[in-house]
Amino acid sequence: MLTLRHLAIDTVRENVAFLNRRCTRYHVEDFLGLGRVEVRNDGRSLLAVLNIVDDPAIVAPDEIGLSDPAFGQLGLAAGSAVHLVPPTPPESFELVRAKVGGAALTDEQLAAIIRDVTDQRYSKIEIAAFLIACASFMTTAEVLGLTRAMIAAGTRLHWEGLGTIADKHCIGGIPGNRTSMIVVPIVAAHGLPIPKTSSRAITSPAGTADTMEVLANVDVPVERMQALVREAKGCLVWGGHVRLSPADDILISVERPLAIDTREQLVASILSKKVAAGSTHLLIDIPVGPSAKIRSAGEAVRLRKLFEHVGDRLGLTLEVAITDGSQPVGRGIGPVLEARDVMAVLRNAPAGPADLKERALLLAGRILEFDPAVRGGSGNRRARELLESGAALASMGRIIALQGPPPAVATLGSLVAEVASPADGIVSSLDCYRLARIARLAGAPTDKGAGIDLLRKVGDPVRRGEPLYRIHASTNADFTFAQAHAADDNGVRVVG
């Protein structure tokens, strides 16, 4: 037996074990060729990638060290006695081999794969093989089967007695598009329950959870989340506590570095999370633009049809809004700046970003029309009434109060650089991807006060030397990285 040691190393979503090369209980060579090890004790087991260390200060010869996520998943106290066995390859990987060979998988076969993925029985290389095979060829029936398997592998929330449970989701790719933080209080003010669980940013400058955390606590346990929805009719919380479709989080961690983002996997990812969250009525926002995820109207229609097909078979009432994704929404890109824009809209401030306001009203209106008491076509008028009367702001105040204060006060980055126009003319385009990249290099979303404050949008006149946007950062290194990237290509096109 070895003594279990907790190593405070964040390996994100990968379980990693650390074994001393001079281990006194096992021959390290027995595990090296496998690259993984199974840790066992009292009916508990954990598969982990194996790393060998030579420094006994990290792991002693009679210890096995586990990274932070692995230690938490095994669920044993530090100092517990454990033993090691060579890992058994998951039987379902033969199904992945069949998929690589061009086979269409059944619901049962997809469920077997997703169960093993959720149980951390797949290495990242094996997950990558599955994702690439699905990206190469996937039937509509397989998309439905994959979605069902992902729902079944995690928690599923139930909202007894609340009737219609509304939700919205944007497929992403547009900086500053924080409509959820306006839509949720509008819909909640109307009285329609809308429990919004959101992710933190992975490759973008801010996710809804990152921006909401500027204003309130988002790290809310599921029981508390359900209670505050019953009281305030809405919430804006991080989905990490809820364990909705946990296989999706694992798949995404491999998809991102591989730049795999097919419409089939996108649909399975989003709908599995929403059904697991207990949603009955869902609005999907698909922005379309030259630097968005979806680049053409035809592509958007194909994606809409796939959402509708799968959603219908899952029992969802689903609507799709195809919106303008040609440029960022609002002025701010980064948590503090985006929270500023959101609150300006909710407060009906004259200087609030009109594009963010109108897009949020469009989406909120579509959701309100899920309510049988709201006549078709009148949802936008009702949403505007709730916003302009102050009811939405009051609703947001209740949600913030119930979720509690944020873990830390976030302030705008004090290092500021203006990016100037190289010529006189009109702003003809803004590159969403490039601007998001600059904001991330400035430190967003880890540094909530970092990002970009846009001073010009498409169609605005500008003179040579006038600022197009401001970069905000808090550390010199991030500030330098962002400035260098903007100097290479600032992401704004100006035509004379």
Coordinates of C-alpha atoms in Angstrom, one line a residue:
M1 CA 0.0 0.0 0.0
L2 CA 1.0 3.6 -0.6
T3 CA 0.1 6.7 1.3
L4 CA -2.1 9.2 -0.5
R5 CA -0.8 12.7 -0.8
H6 CA -2.8 15.7 -2.0
L7 CA -0.7 17.9 -4.4
A8 CA -2.1 21.4 -4.9
I9 CA -1.6 21.3 -8.6
D10 CA -4.5 22.4 -10.9
T11 CA -4.5 20.0 -13.8
V12 CA -7.8 21.5 -15.0
R13 CA -10.1 18.5 -15.9
E14 CA -7.4 15.9 -16.2
N15 CA -6.6 13.4 -13.4
V16 CA -2.9 13.2 -12.8
A17 CA -1.0 10.9 -10.4
F18 CA 2.6 11.4 -9.3
L19 CA 4.9 8.5 -8.4
N20 CA 8.4 8.6 -7.1
R21 CA 10.9 6.9 -9.5
R22 CA 12.3 5.0 -6.4
C23 CA 8.9 3.8 -5.2
T24 CA 9.4 1.2 -2.5
R25 CA 6.1 -0.7 -3.2
Y26 CA 6.0 -1.0 -7.0
H27 CA 8.3 -1.3 -10.0
V28 CA 7.7 2.0 -11.8
E29 CA 8.6 0.4 -15.1
D30 CA 5.4 -1.7 -14.8
F31 CA 3.3 1.4 -15.4
L32 CA 5.5 3.5 -17.7
G33 CA 4.5 1.9 -20.9
L34 CA 0.8 2.3 -20.0
G35 CA 1.1 6.0 -19.2
R36 CA -1.8 5.7 -16.7
V37 CA -2.4 4.0 -13.4
E38 CA -5.6 3.0 -11.5
V39 CA -5.6 4.1 -7.8
R40 CA -7.9 1.9 -5.5
N41 CA -9.1 1.8 -1.9
D42 CA -12.2 0.5 -0.2
G43 CA -14.3 0.2 -3.4
R44 CA -13.2 3.6 -4.7
S45 CA -11.0 3.8 -7.8
L46 CA -9.6 6.4 -10.0
L47 CA -7.8 6.4 -13.4
A48 CA -5.1 8.9 -13.8
V49 CA -2.3 9.9 -16.1
L50 CA 1.0 8.9 -14.5
N51 CA 3.9 11.3 -14.0
I52 CA 7.2 10.2 -12.5
V53 CA 9.1 12.5 -10.1
D54 CA 12.6 12.3 -8.7
D55 CA 12.2 14.9 -5.9
P56 CA 11.1 13.2 -2.6
A57 CA 9.9 16.6 -1.4
I58 CA 7.1 16.4 -4.0
V59 CA 6.3 12.7 -3.5
A60 CA 8.1 10.3 -1.2
P61 CA 9.0 6.8 -2.3
D62 CA 6.1 5.4 -0.2
E63 CA 3.5 7.9 -1.5
I64 CA 1.3 8.4 -4.5
G65 CA 0.4 12.1 -5.1
L66 CA -2.8 13.2 -6.8
S67 CA -3.4 16.5 -8.5
D68 CA -6.2 18.7 -7.2
P69 CA -9.1 17.4 -9.5
A70 CA -7.9 13.8 -9.1
F71 CA -7.8 14.1 -5.3
G72 CA -11.2 15.6 -5.2
Q73 CA -12.7 12.9 -7.4
L74 CA -11.2 10.0 -5.5
G75 CA -12.8 11.4 -2.3
L76 CA -10.3 10.0 0.3
A77 CA -8.5 11.9 3.0
A78 CA -4.8 12.6 2.6
G79 CA -2.8 9.9 4.4
S80 CA -5.2 7.1 3.3
A81 CA -3.7 3.8 2.2
V82 CA -4.2 3.0 -1.4
H83 CA -2.9 0.5 -3.9
L84 CA -2.2 0.6 -7.6
V85 CA -3.2 -1.6 -10.5
P86 CA -2.5 -1.4 -14.2
P87 CA -5.5 0.3 -15.9
T88 CA -7.9 -1.8 -17.9
P89 CA -8.7 -0.2 -21.2
P90 CA -12.4 0.7 -21.5
E91 CA -14.3 -1.8 -23.5
S92 CA -16.2 1.0 -25.2
F93 CA -13.1 2.1 -27.0
E94 CA -13.7 -0.6 -29.5
L95 CA -16.8 1.3 -30.4
V96 CA -14.6 4.4 -31.0
R97 CA -12.4 2.3 -33.3
A98 CA -15.6 1.4 -35.2
K99 CA -16.6 5.0 -35.5
V100 CA -13.1 5.9 -36.8
G101 CA -13.7 3.3 -39.4
G102 CA -16.9 5.0 -40.5
A103 CA -19.6 3.1 -38.5
A104 CA -22.8 4.8 -37.3
L105 CA -23.2 4.2 -33.6
T106 CA -26.4 3.3 -31.8
D107 CA -27.9 5.1 -28.8
E108 CA -26.6 2.2 -26.5
Q109 CA -23.1 2.4 -28.0
L110 CA -22.9 6.1 -27.6
A111 CA -24.2 5.8 -24.0
A112 CA -21.4 3.3 -23.2
I113 CA -18.7 5.7 -24.5
I114 CA -20.1 8.7 -22.6
R115 CA -20.3 6.7 -19.4
D116 CA -16.7 5.8 -19.6
V117 CA -15.7 9.4 -20.6
T118 CA -17.6 10.7 -17.5
D119 CA -15.9 8.2 -15.3
Q120 CA -12.6 9.5 -16.5
R121 CA -11.7 6.1 -18.2
Y122 CA -10.6 7.8 -21.4
S123 CA -7.2 9.5 -21.9
K124 CA -7.2 12.8 -23.8
I125 CA -5.8 11.0 -26.8
E126 CA -8.7 8.5 -26.8
I127 CA -11.2 11.4 -26.4
A128 CA -9.6 13.2 -29.3
A129 CA -10.0 10.1 -31.4
F130 CA -13.7 10.0 -30.6
L131 CA -14.2 13.7 -31.3
I132 CA -12.3 13.6 -34.6
A133 CA -14.3 10.6 -35.8
C134 CA -17.5 12.3 -34.9
A135 CA -16.4 15.5 -36.7
S136 CA -15.7 13.5 -39.8
F137 CA -19.1 11.8 -40.0
M138 CA -22.1 11.9 -37.7
T139 CA -25.7 11.2 -38.6
T140 CA -28.7 13.2 -37.2
A141 CA -29.7 10.1 -35.2
E142 CA -26.2 9.9 -33.7
V143 CA -26.5 13.6 -32.6
L144 CA -29.7 12.8 -30.8
G145 CA -28.2 9.7 -29.3
L146 CA -25.1 11.5 -28.1
T147 CA -27.3 14.3 -26.6
R148 CA -29.4 11.7 -24.7
A149 CA -26.3 9.9 -23.4
M150 CA -24.7 13.2 -22.2
I151 CA -28.0 14.1 -20.3
A152 CA -28.1 10.6 -18.7
A153 CA -24.5 10.8 -17.5
G154 CA -25.0 13.7 -15.0
T155 CA -27.5 15.5 -12.7
R156 CA -30.9 16.4 -14.0
L157 CA -32.8 19.2 -12.3
H158 CA -36.5 19.2 -11.7
W159 CA -38.7 22.2 -11.0
E160 CA -41.9 20.8 -9.6
G161 CA -44.8 23.2 -9.6
L162 CA -43.2 26.0 -11.6
G163 CA -44.7 25.1 -15.0
T164 CA -42.8 26.6 -17.9
I165 CA -39.0 26.8 -17.3
A166 CA -37.5 29.2 -19.8
D167 CA -33.9 29.5 -20.8
K168 CA -31.7 31.1 -23.5
H169 CA -28.3 30.3 -25.0
C170 CA -26.1 32.1 -27.4
I171 CA -23.7 29.9 -29.4
G172 CA -21.0 32.5 -28.7
G173 CA -18.2 34.0 -30.7
I174 CA -19.3 37.6 -30.4
P175 CA -17.5 39.8 -27.8
G176 CA -19.6 41.8 -25.4
N177 CA -22.8 39.9 -26.1
R178 CA -24.0 39.9 -22.5
T179 CA -27.7 39.8 -23.3
S180 CA -28.4 37.0 -20.7
M181 CA -27.7 39.5 -17.9
I182 CA -30.5 41.7 -19.2
V183 CA -32.8 39.0 -20.5
V184 CA -32.9 37.1 -17.2
P185 CA -34.1 40.0 -15.0
I186 CA -36.7 41.0 -17.7
V187 CA -38.1 37.5 -17.9
A188 CA -38.0 37.1 -14.1
A189 CA -39.8 40.4 -13.6
H190 CA -42.6 39.1 -15.9
G191 CA -42.9 36.1 -13.6
L192 CA -41.6 33.4 -15.9
P193 CA -39.0 31.2 -14.2
I194 CA -35.6 31.4 -15.9
P195 CA -32.8 29.6 -14.0
K196 CA -29.7 30.5 -16.0
T197 CA -26.6 28.4 -15.5
S198 CA -23.6 29.7 -17.4
S199 CA -20.0 28.7 -18.0
R200 CA -16.8 30.6 -17.4
A201 CA -14.9 31.7 -20.4
I202 CA -12.6 29.1 -22.0
T203 CA -11.2 30.9 -25.0
S204 CA -13.2 34.2 -24.9
P205 CA -12.5 37.4 -22.8
A206 CA -15.6 36.8 -20.6
G207 CA -18.4 34.3 -20.1
T208 CA -21.7 35.2 -18.5
A209 CA -20.5 33.7 -15.2
D210 CA -17.3 35.8 -15.3
T211 CA -19.2 39.0 -15.9
M212 CA -22.0 38.3 -13.3
E213 CA -19.3 37.7 -10.7
V214 CA -18.4 41.3 -10.9
L215 CA -21.8 42.0 -9.4
A216 CA -22.6 39.0 -7.3
N217 CA -21.6 35.5 -6.1
V218 CA -22.1 32.9 -8.9
D219 CA -20.6 30.0 -7.0
V220 CA -24.0 28.8 -5.8
P221 CA -24.9 25.2 -4.7
V222 CA -27.7 23.6 -6.6
E223 CA -30.1 23.6 -3.6
R224 CA -29.6 27.3 -3.0
M225 CA -30.0 27.9 -6.7
Q226 CA -33.4 26.2 -6.8
A227 CA -34.5 28.2 -3.7
L228 CA -33.6 31.5 -5.1
V229 CA -35.3 30.8 -8.5
R230 CA -38.5 30.0 -6.5
E231 CA -38.1 33.4 -4.7
A232 CA -36.8 35.7 -7.5
K233 CA -37.9 33.7 -10.6
G234 CA -34.4 33.8 -12.0
C235 CA -30.7 33.4 -11.3
L236 CA -27.4 33.9 -13.1
V237 CA -25.0 31.3 -11.6
W238 CA -21.9 29.2 -12.6
G239 CA -22.9 25.7 -13.8
G240 CA -19.9 24.0 -12.2
H241 CA -21.6 23.1 -9.0
V242 CA -24.6 21.6 -10.7
R243 CA -22.9 18.8 -12.7
L244 CA -25.1 19.1 -15.7
S245 CA -23.8 17.0 -18.6
P246 CA -20.3 16.5 -17.0
A247 CA -19.2 14.6 -20.1
D248 CA -19.6 17.9 -22.1
D249 CA -17.1 19.7 -19.9
I250 CA -14.6 16.9 -20.5
L251 CA -15.2 16.8 -24.3
I252 CA -14.9 20.6 -24.5
S253 CA -11.5 20.5 -22.7
V254 CA -10.2 18.4 -25.6
E255 CA -12.2 20.1 -28.4
R256 CA -10.7 23.6 -27.7
P257 CA -7.0 22.9 -28.3
L258 CA -7.9 20.8 -31.4
A259 CA -10.2 23.7 -32.7
I260 CA -13.0 21.2 -33.2
D261 CA -16.4 22.9 -33.2
T262 CA -18.8 21.1 -35.5
R263 CA -22.5 21.9 -35.5
E264 CA -23.3 18.3 -34.5
Q265 CA -21.2 18.5 -31.3
L266 CA -22.4 22.1 -30.7
V267 CA -26.0 21.0 -30.7
A268 CA -25.3 18.0 -28.4
S269 CA -23.3 20.1 -26.0
I270 CA -25.9 22.9 -25.6
L271 CA -29.1 20.8 -25.6
S272 CA -27.7 18.3 -23.2
K273 CA -26.9 21.1 -20.7
K274 CA -30.3 22.7 -21.1
V275 CA -32.4 19.6 -20.8
A276 CA -30.4 18.5 -17.8
A277 CA -31.1 21.9 -16.2
G278 CA -34.8 21.2 -16.4
S279 CA -35.6 23.7 -19.2
T280 CA -38.9 23.2 -21.0
H281 CA -38.7 26.2 -23.3
L282 CA -35.5 27.4 -24.9
L283 CA -34.4 30.2 -27.2
I284 CA -31.1 29.7 -29.1
D285 CA -29.3 32.8 -30.4
I286 CA -27.2 32.2 -33.5
P287 CA -25.1 35.3 -34.4
V288 CA -24.0 35.4 -38.1
G289 CA -21.0 37.4 -39.3
P290 CA -17.7 37.3 -41.1
S291 CA -15.7 36.7 -37.9
A292 CA -18.4 34.9 -35.9
K293 CA -18.6 31.1 -35.4
I294 CA -21.3 31.0 -38.1
R295 CA -20.3 32.9 -41.2
S296 CA -23.3 32.6 -43.6
A297 CA -27.1 32.6 -43.5
G298 CA -27.2 29.2 -45.2
E299 CA -25.0 27.7 -42.4
A300 CA -27.2 29.4 -39.8
V301 CA -30.3 27.8 -41.3
R302 CA -28.7 24.3 -41.4
L303 CA -27.8 24.7 -37.7
R304 CA -31.2 26.0 -36.8
K305 CA -32.8 22.9 -38.4
L306 CA -30.6 20.6 -36.5
F307 CA -31.4 22.4 -33.2
E308 CA -35.1 22.1 -34.0
H309 CA -34.9 18.4 -34.9
V310 CA -33.1 17.3 -31.8
G311 CA -34.9 19.7 -29.5
D312 CA -38.3 18.4 -30.7
R313 CA -37.3 14.8 -30.0
L314 CA -36.1 15.7 -26.5
G315 CA -39.5 17.3 -25.7
L316 CA -38.2 20.9 -25.7
T317 CA -40.2 23.8 -27.0
L318 CA -37.4 25.5 -28.9
E319 CA -37.0 28.7 -30.9
V320 CA -34.0 30.0 -32.8
A321 CA -33.1 33.7 -33.3
I322 CA -30.6 34.4 -36.1
T323 CA -29.0 37.7 -35.2
D324 CA -26.3 40.1 -36.4
G325 CA -22.8 38.9 -35.6
S326 CA -20.9 41.3 -37.8
Q327 CA -19.3 43.2 -34.8
P328 CA -19.0 43.1 -31.0
V329 CA -22.1 44.0 -29.0
G330 CA -22.0 47.0 -26.7
R331 CA -18.7 48.8 -25.9
G332 CA -17.0 46.6 -23.3
I333 CA -15.0 43.5 -23.9
G334 CA -14.0 42.0 -20.5
P335 CA -16.0 41.3 -17.3
V336 CA -15.9 44.8 -15.6
L337 CA -16.5 46.6 -18.9
E338 CA -19.3 44.2 -19.9
A339 CA -20.9 44.5 -16.4
R340 CA -20.8 48.3 -16.8
D341 CA -22.7 48.0 -20.2
V342 CA -25.3 45.7 -18.7
M343 CA -26.1 47.9 -15.7
A344 CA -26.2 51.0 -18.0
V345 CA -29.0 49.2 -20.0
L346 CA -30.9 48.1 -16.9
R347 CA -30.7 51.6 -15.5
N348 CA -32.0 53.1 -18.8
A349 CA -28.9 55.3 -18.9
P350 CA -29.0 57.6 -22.0
A351 CA -25.4 56.6 -22.8
G352 CA -26.0 52.9 -22.4
P353 CA -25.2 50.8 -25.6
A354 CA -28.3 50.9 -27.8
D355 CA -27.2 47.7 -29.7
L356 CA -27.0 45.7 -26.5
K357 CA -30.3 47.0 -25.3
E358 CA -32.2 46.3 -28.5
R359 CA -30.7 42.8 -28.9
A360 CA -31.6 41.9 -25.3
L361 CA -35.2 43.2 -25.9
L362 CA -35.5 41.1 -29.0
L363 CA -34.5 38.0 -27.2
A364 CA -36.4 38.7 -24.1
G365 CA -39.5 39.4 -26.2
R366 CA -39.2 36.0 -27.9
I367 CA -38.9 34.2 -24.6
L368 CA -41.9 36.1 -23.1
E369 CA -44.0 34.8 -25.9
F370 CA -43.5 31.3 -24.4
D371 CA -46.1 32.5 -21.9
P372 CA -49.6 31.8 -23.2
A373 CA -50.8 35.0 -21.6
V374 CA -48.5 37.0 -24.0
R375 CA -50.0 37.3 -27.4
G376 CA -47.7 36.5 -30.4
G377 CA -45.8 39.5 -31.5
S378 CA -46.3 41.5 -28.3
G379 CA -43.4 40.0 -26.4
N380 CA -41.0 42.8 -27.4
R381 CA -43.4 45.5 -26.2
R382 CA -43.8 43.7 -22.9
A383 CA -40.0 43.3 -22.5
R384 CA -39.5 47.1 -23.2
E385 CA -42.2 48.0 -20.7
L386 CA -40.4 45.9 -18.0
L387 CA -37.1 47.4 -18.8
E388 CA -38.1 51.1 -19.1
S389 CA -40.4 51.0 -16.0
G390 CA -37.4 49.9 -13.8
A391 CA -39.0 46.5 -13.1
A392 CA -36.1 44.6 -14.7
L393 CA -33.5 46.6 -12.7
A394 CA -35.4 45.8 -9.5
S395 CA -35.5 42.1 -10.5
M396 CA -31.7 42.2 -11.1
G397 CA -31.3 43.8 -7.6
R398 CA -33.3 40.9 -6.0
I399 CA -31.2 38.3 -7.9
I400 CA -27.9 40.0 -6.8
A401 CA -29.1 40.2 -3.2
L402 CA -30.1 36.6 -3.1
Q403 CA -26.9 35.3 -4.7
G404 CA -24.8 37.4 -2.4
P405 CA -21.8 39.7 -2.8
P406 CA -19.0 38.8 -5.2
P407 CA -15.9 37.1 -3.8
A408 CA -13.8 40.2 -4.5
V409 CA -14.3 43.8 -5.6
A410 CA -13.3 44.1 -9.3
T411 CA -12.1 47.4 -10.7
L412 CA -11.1 48.5 -14.1
G413 CA -7.5 48.0 -15.1
S414 CA -5.4 51.1 -14.4
L415 CA -2.9 50.5 -17.2
V416 CA -4.5 52.2 -20.2
A417 CA -3.5 52.5 -23.9
E418 CA -5.5 54.1 -26.7
V419 CA -5.3 52.4 -30.1
A420 CA -5.5 55.2 -32.7
S421 CA -7.0 55.2 -36.2
P422 CA -4.3 55.1 -38.9
A423 CA -6.4 57.3 -41.3
D424 CA -9.4 59.5 -41.7
G425 CA -12.5 57.6 -42.8
I426 CA -15.4 55.4 -41.7
V427 CA -15.1 52.3 -39.6
S428 CA -16.1 49.5 -42.0
S429 CA -15.6 46.4 -39.9
L430 CA -14.5 45.1 -36.5
D431 CA -12.8 41.7 -36.3
C432 CA -14.5 39.9 -33.4
Y433 CA -11.9 37.2 -33.1
R434 CA -9.0 39.6 -33.2
L435 CA -10.5 42.0 -30.6
A436 CA -11.3 39.1 -28.3
R437 CA -7.7 37.9 -28.6
I438 CA -6.4 41.3 -27.6
A439 CA -8.7 41.5 -24.6
R440 CA -7.6 38.1 -23.5
L441 CA -3.9 39.1 -23.8
A442 CA -4.7 42.1 -21.7
G443 CA -5.7 39.6 -18.9
A444 CA -9.4 39.0 -19.3
P445 CA -11.2 37.1 -17.9
T446 CA -8.8 36.1 -15.1
D447 CA -8.2 39.8 -14.5
K448 CA -11.8 41.0 -14.4
G449 CA -10.8 44.6 -14.9
A450 CA -8.8 43.9 -18.1
G451 CA -10.2 44.2 -21.6
I452 CA -11.1 46.6 -24.4
D453 CA -13.4 49.6 -24.3
L454 CA -14.7 50.3 -27.8
L455 CA -15.0 53.9 -28.8
R456 CA -16.0 53.4 -32.4
K457 CA -18.4 50.9 -34.0
V458 CA -19.1 50.1 -37.7
G459 CA -20.3 53.2 -39.6
D460 CA -18.8 55.7 -37.2
P461 CA -16.6 58.4 -38.6
V462 CA -13.0 58.8 -37.3
R463 CA -10.0 61.0 -38.0
R464 CA -6.4 59.9 -38.1
G465 CA -5.0 59.7 -34.6
E466 CA -8.4 59.6 -32.8
P467 CA -8.8 56.5 -30.6
L468 CA -10.6 53.5 -31.9
Y469 CA -10.6 51.7 -28.5
R470 CA -8.8 51.7 -25.1
I471 CA -6.9 48.7 -23.8
H472 CA -7.2 48.2 -20.0
A473 CA -4.8 45.9 -18.0
S474 CA -3.5 45.5 -14.5
T475 CA -0.1 44.0 -15.0
N476 CA 2.8 45.2 -17.2
A477 CA 3.3 41.9 -18.9
D478 CA -0.4 41.6 -20.0
F479 CA -0.4 45.2 -21.0
T480 CA 2.7 44.7 -23.2
F481 CA 1.3 41.6 -24.8
A482 CA -2.0 43.2 -25.7
Q483 CA -0.3 46.4 -27.1
A484 CA 2.0 44.3 -29.3
H485 CA -0.9 42.3 -30.7
A486 CA -2.9 45.4 -31.4
A487 CA 0.1 47.0 -33.1
D488 CA 0.4 44.0 -35.4
D489 CA -3.3 44.2 -36.3
N490 CA -5.7 46.2 -34.3
G491 CA -8.8 44.4 -35.7
V492 CA -10.5 47.6 -36.9
R493 CA -10.8 48.5 -40.6
V494 CA -11.2 52.1 -41.6
V495 CA -12.0 53.1 -45.2
G496 CA -11.7 56.6 -46.6

